[in-house]
Amino acid sequence: MRKITAVAMAALTLSVTATSAFADQLSDNKQRGSLICGVLGTVEPFSFSNPQTREVQGYDVDFCDAIAKSLGLTSTLA
């Protein structure tokens, strides 16, 4: 029982420290003026390439645009 508790505590500690490493990303994005979103463009309807315009569109793109707009930024797809 102690071994399981120790492993669980170690996993929890590692997960908490992993997220704190990215605390300054918001300031980096605001300094850049854009939010960079990575989408594959291969899974319709989430993200896919429009055959007429050759632009990536879908739920993921709309979600990225909405988040960027709420932060006062533009969105860039990568």
XYZ file of N, CA and C in Angstrom:
234
model
N 0.816 -1.191 0.000
C 0.000 0.000 0.000
C 0.866 1.264 0.000
N 1.950 1.244 0.770
C 2.845 2.403 0.815
C 3.512 2.631 -0.535
N 3.823 1.542 -1.219
C 4.474 1.649 -2.523
C 3.537 2.319 -3.533
N 2.278 1.935 -3.516
C 1.298 2.526 -4.426
C 1.119 4.011 -4.124
N 1.057 4.357 -2.859
C 0.917 5.755 -2.465
C 2.136 6.563 -2.892
N 3.319 6.007 -2.725
C 4.547 6.704 -3.114
C 4.596 6.928 -4.622
N 4.218 5.930 -5.393
C 4.213 6.063 -6.857
C 3.175 7.100 -7.286
N 2.013 7.085 -6.666
C 0.971 8.058 -6.996
C 1.420 9.477 -6.668
N 2.059 9.661 -5.539
C 2.551 10.990 -5.160
C 3.650 11.465 -6.106
N 4.522 10.561 -6.523
C 5.581 10.922 -7.465
C 4.985 11.337 -8.806
N 3.991 10.600 -9.268
C 3.339 10.941 -10.531
C 2.640 12.291 -10.444
N 1.983 12.553 -9.329
C 1.308 13.828 -9.132
C 2.311 14.980 -9.110
N 3.413 14.795 -8.428
C 4.449 15.826 -8.357
C 5.020 16.127 -9.735
N 5.289 15.097 -10.511
C 5.826 15.299 -11.853
C 4.825 15.992 -12.764
N 3.558 15.661 -12.655
C 2.557 16.295 -13.516
C 2.375 17.770 -13.176
N 2.479 18.131 -11.921
C 2.340 19.531 -11.518
C 3.535 20.348 -11.990
N 4.724 19.824 -11.883
C 5.908 20.572 -12.306
C 6.000 20.675 -13.814
N 5.449 19.749 -14.543
C 5.506 19.794 -16.005
C 4.669 20.942 -16.555
N 3.545 21.246 -15.942
C 2.693 22.318 -16.447
C 3.224 23.700 -16.103
N 3.965 23.849 -15.049
C 4.452 25.167 -14.661
C 5.572 25.668 -15.563
N 6.149 24.811 -16.365
C 7.232 25.215 -17.255
C 6.731 26.108 -18.385
N 5.430 26.104 -18.654
C 4.881 26.862 -19.763
C 4.080 28.075 -19.301
N 4.372 28.579 -18.134
C 3.594 29.668 -17.550
C 3.722 30.971 -18.323
N 4.804 31.194 -19.051
C 5.007 32.458 -19.744
C 4.567 32.421 -21.201
N 3.854 31.400 -21.642
C 3.428 31.326 -23.039
C 2.444 32.427 -23.400
N 1.569 32.808 -22.493
C 0.619 33.872 -22.795
C 1.355 35.170 -23.096
N 2.351 35.496 -22.295
C 3.099 36.732 -22.553
C 3.875 36.641 -23.862
N 4.381 35.458 -24.202
C 5.064 35.279 -25.489
C 4.103 35.501 -26.650
N 2.899 34.947 -26.539
C 1.902 35.111 -27.598
C 1.468 36.563 -27.729
N 1.278 37.235 -26.600
C 0.869 38.644 -26.648
C 1.978 39.505 -27.249
N 3.214 39.170 -26.946
C 4.334 39.918 -27.510
C 4.412 39.710 -29.022
N 4.147 38.485 -29.477
C 4.157 38.154 -30.897
C 2.934 38.728 -31.604
N 1.814 38.828 -30.876
C 0.580 39.341 -31.450
C -0.289 38.284 -32.092
N 0.117 37.026 -31.987
C -0.683 35.961 -32.590
C -0.586 34.686 -31.766
N -1.620 33.866 -31.907
C -1.674 32.562 -31.270
C -1.417 31.525 -32.351
N -0.377 30.728 -32.196
C -0.037 29.713 -33.190
C -0.727 28.410 -32.810
N -1.548 27.894 -33.720
C -2.290 26.653 -33.495
C -1.813 25.604 -34.490
N -1.504 24.442 -33.988
C -1.090 23.338 -34.855
C -2.276 22.462 -35.206
N -2.576 22.348 -36.483
C -3.650 21.479 -36.959
C -3.112 20.630 -38.108
N -3.615 19.411 -38.215
C -3.159 18.517 -39.273
C -3.796 18.837 -40.618
N -5.053 19.198 -40.599
C -5.744 19.464 -41.855
C -6.123 18.205 -42.604
N -6.231 17.092 -41.890
C -6.511 15.818 -42.550
C -7.722 15.090 -41.992
N -8.382 15.651 -40.986
C -9.472 14.942 -40.321
C -10.743 15.791 -40.401
N -11.546 15.550 -41.427
C -12.794 16.276 -41.575
C -13.792 15.784 -40.534
N -14.527 16.582 -39.857
C -14.768 18.017 -39.956
C -13.898 18.848 -39.017
N -12.944 18.223 -38.336
C -12.135 18.958 -37.357
C -11.175 19.929 -38.029
N -10.411 19.466 -38.975
C -9.556 20.347 -39.770
C -9.284 19.662 -41.100
N -9.556 20.385 -42.168
C -9.375 19.823 -43.505
C -9.095 20.956 -44.482
N -8.513 20.608 -45.599
C -8.172 21.590 -46.614
C -9.358 21.779 -47.560
N -9.796 23.020 -47.717
C -10.869 23.333 -48.648
C -10.314 23.179 -50.062
N -10.900 22.317 -50.894
C -10.336 22.080 -52.224
C -10.383 23.301 -53.137
N -11.308 24.228 -52.908
C -11.409 25.406 -53.768
C -10.435 26.500 -53.363
N -10.316 26.760 -52.068
C -9.456 27.852 -51.603
C -8.099 27.366 -51.110
N -7.970 26.053 -50.877
C -6.750 25.440 -50.345
C -6.389 25.965 -48.955
N -7.365 26.499 -48.243
C -7.160 26.944 -46.868
C -7.678 25.873 -45.920
N -7.031 25.754 -44.769
C -7.470 24.797 -43.762
C -8.667 25.395 -43.039
N -9.692 24.580 -42.854
C -10.886 25.029 -42.142
C -11.443 23.883 -41.331
N -12.397 24.186 -40.468
C -13.023 23.163 -39.639
C -13.161 23.618 -38.198
N -13.601 22.673 -37.345
C -13.828 22.975 -35.933
C -12.557 23.466 -35.243
N -11.433 22.804 -35.504
C -10.183 23.188 -34.840
C -9.786 24.615 -35.195
N -9.954 24.976 -36.456
C -9.609 26.324 -36.904
C -10.543 27.344 -36.258
N -11.839 27.029 -36.229
C -12.807 27.934 -35.598
C -12.518 28.101 -34.108
N -12.159 27.004 -33.448
C -11.838 27.040 -32.020
C -10.597 27.901 -31.773
N -9.585 27.738 -32.602
C -8.360 28.535 -32.477
C -8.664 30.016 -32.691
N -9.471 30.320 -33.709
C -9.845 31.713 -33.974
C -10.584 32.328 -32.788
N -11.491 31.558 -32.181
C -12.269 32.066 -31.046
C -11.377 32.338 -29.835
N -10.439 31.439 -29.567
C -9.530 31.644 -28.433
C -8.640 32.855 -28.680
N -8.094 32.956 -29.892
C -7.233 34.090 -30.222
C -8.000 35.403 -30.094
N -9.226 35.418 -30.579
C -10.042 36.635 -30.499
C -10.313 37.023 -29.050
N -10.586 36.024 -28.194
C -10.858 36.330 -26.782
C -9.621 36.872 -26.073
N -8.435 36.536 -26.579
C -7.189 37.041 -25.999
C -6.729 38.338 -26.658
N -7.455 38.783 -27.686
C -7.070 39.995 -28.398
C -5.921 39.762 -29.359
N -5.814 38.543 -29.882
C -4.732 38.174 -30.787
C -5.296 37.710 -32.124
N -4.428 37.546 -33.100
C -4.807 36.898 -34.351
C -4.365 35.446 -34.275
N -4.937 34.605 -35.122
C -4.548 33.195 -35.105
C -3.680 32.881 -36.315
N -2.712 32.013 -36.103
C -1.831 31.538 -37.160
C -1.838 30.023 -37.114
N -2.064 29.393 -38.258
C -2.086 27.934 -38.318
C -0.716 27.411 -38.703
N -0.316 26.368 -38.025
C 0.990 25.761 -38.322
C 0.813 24.286 -38.582
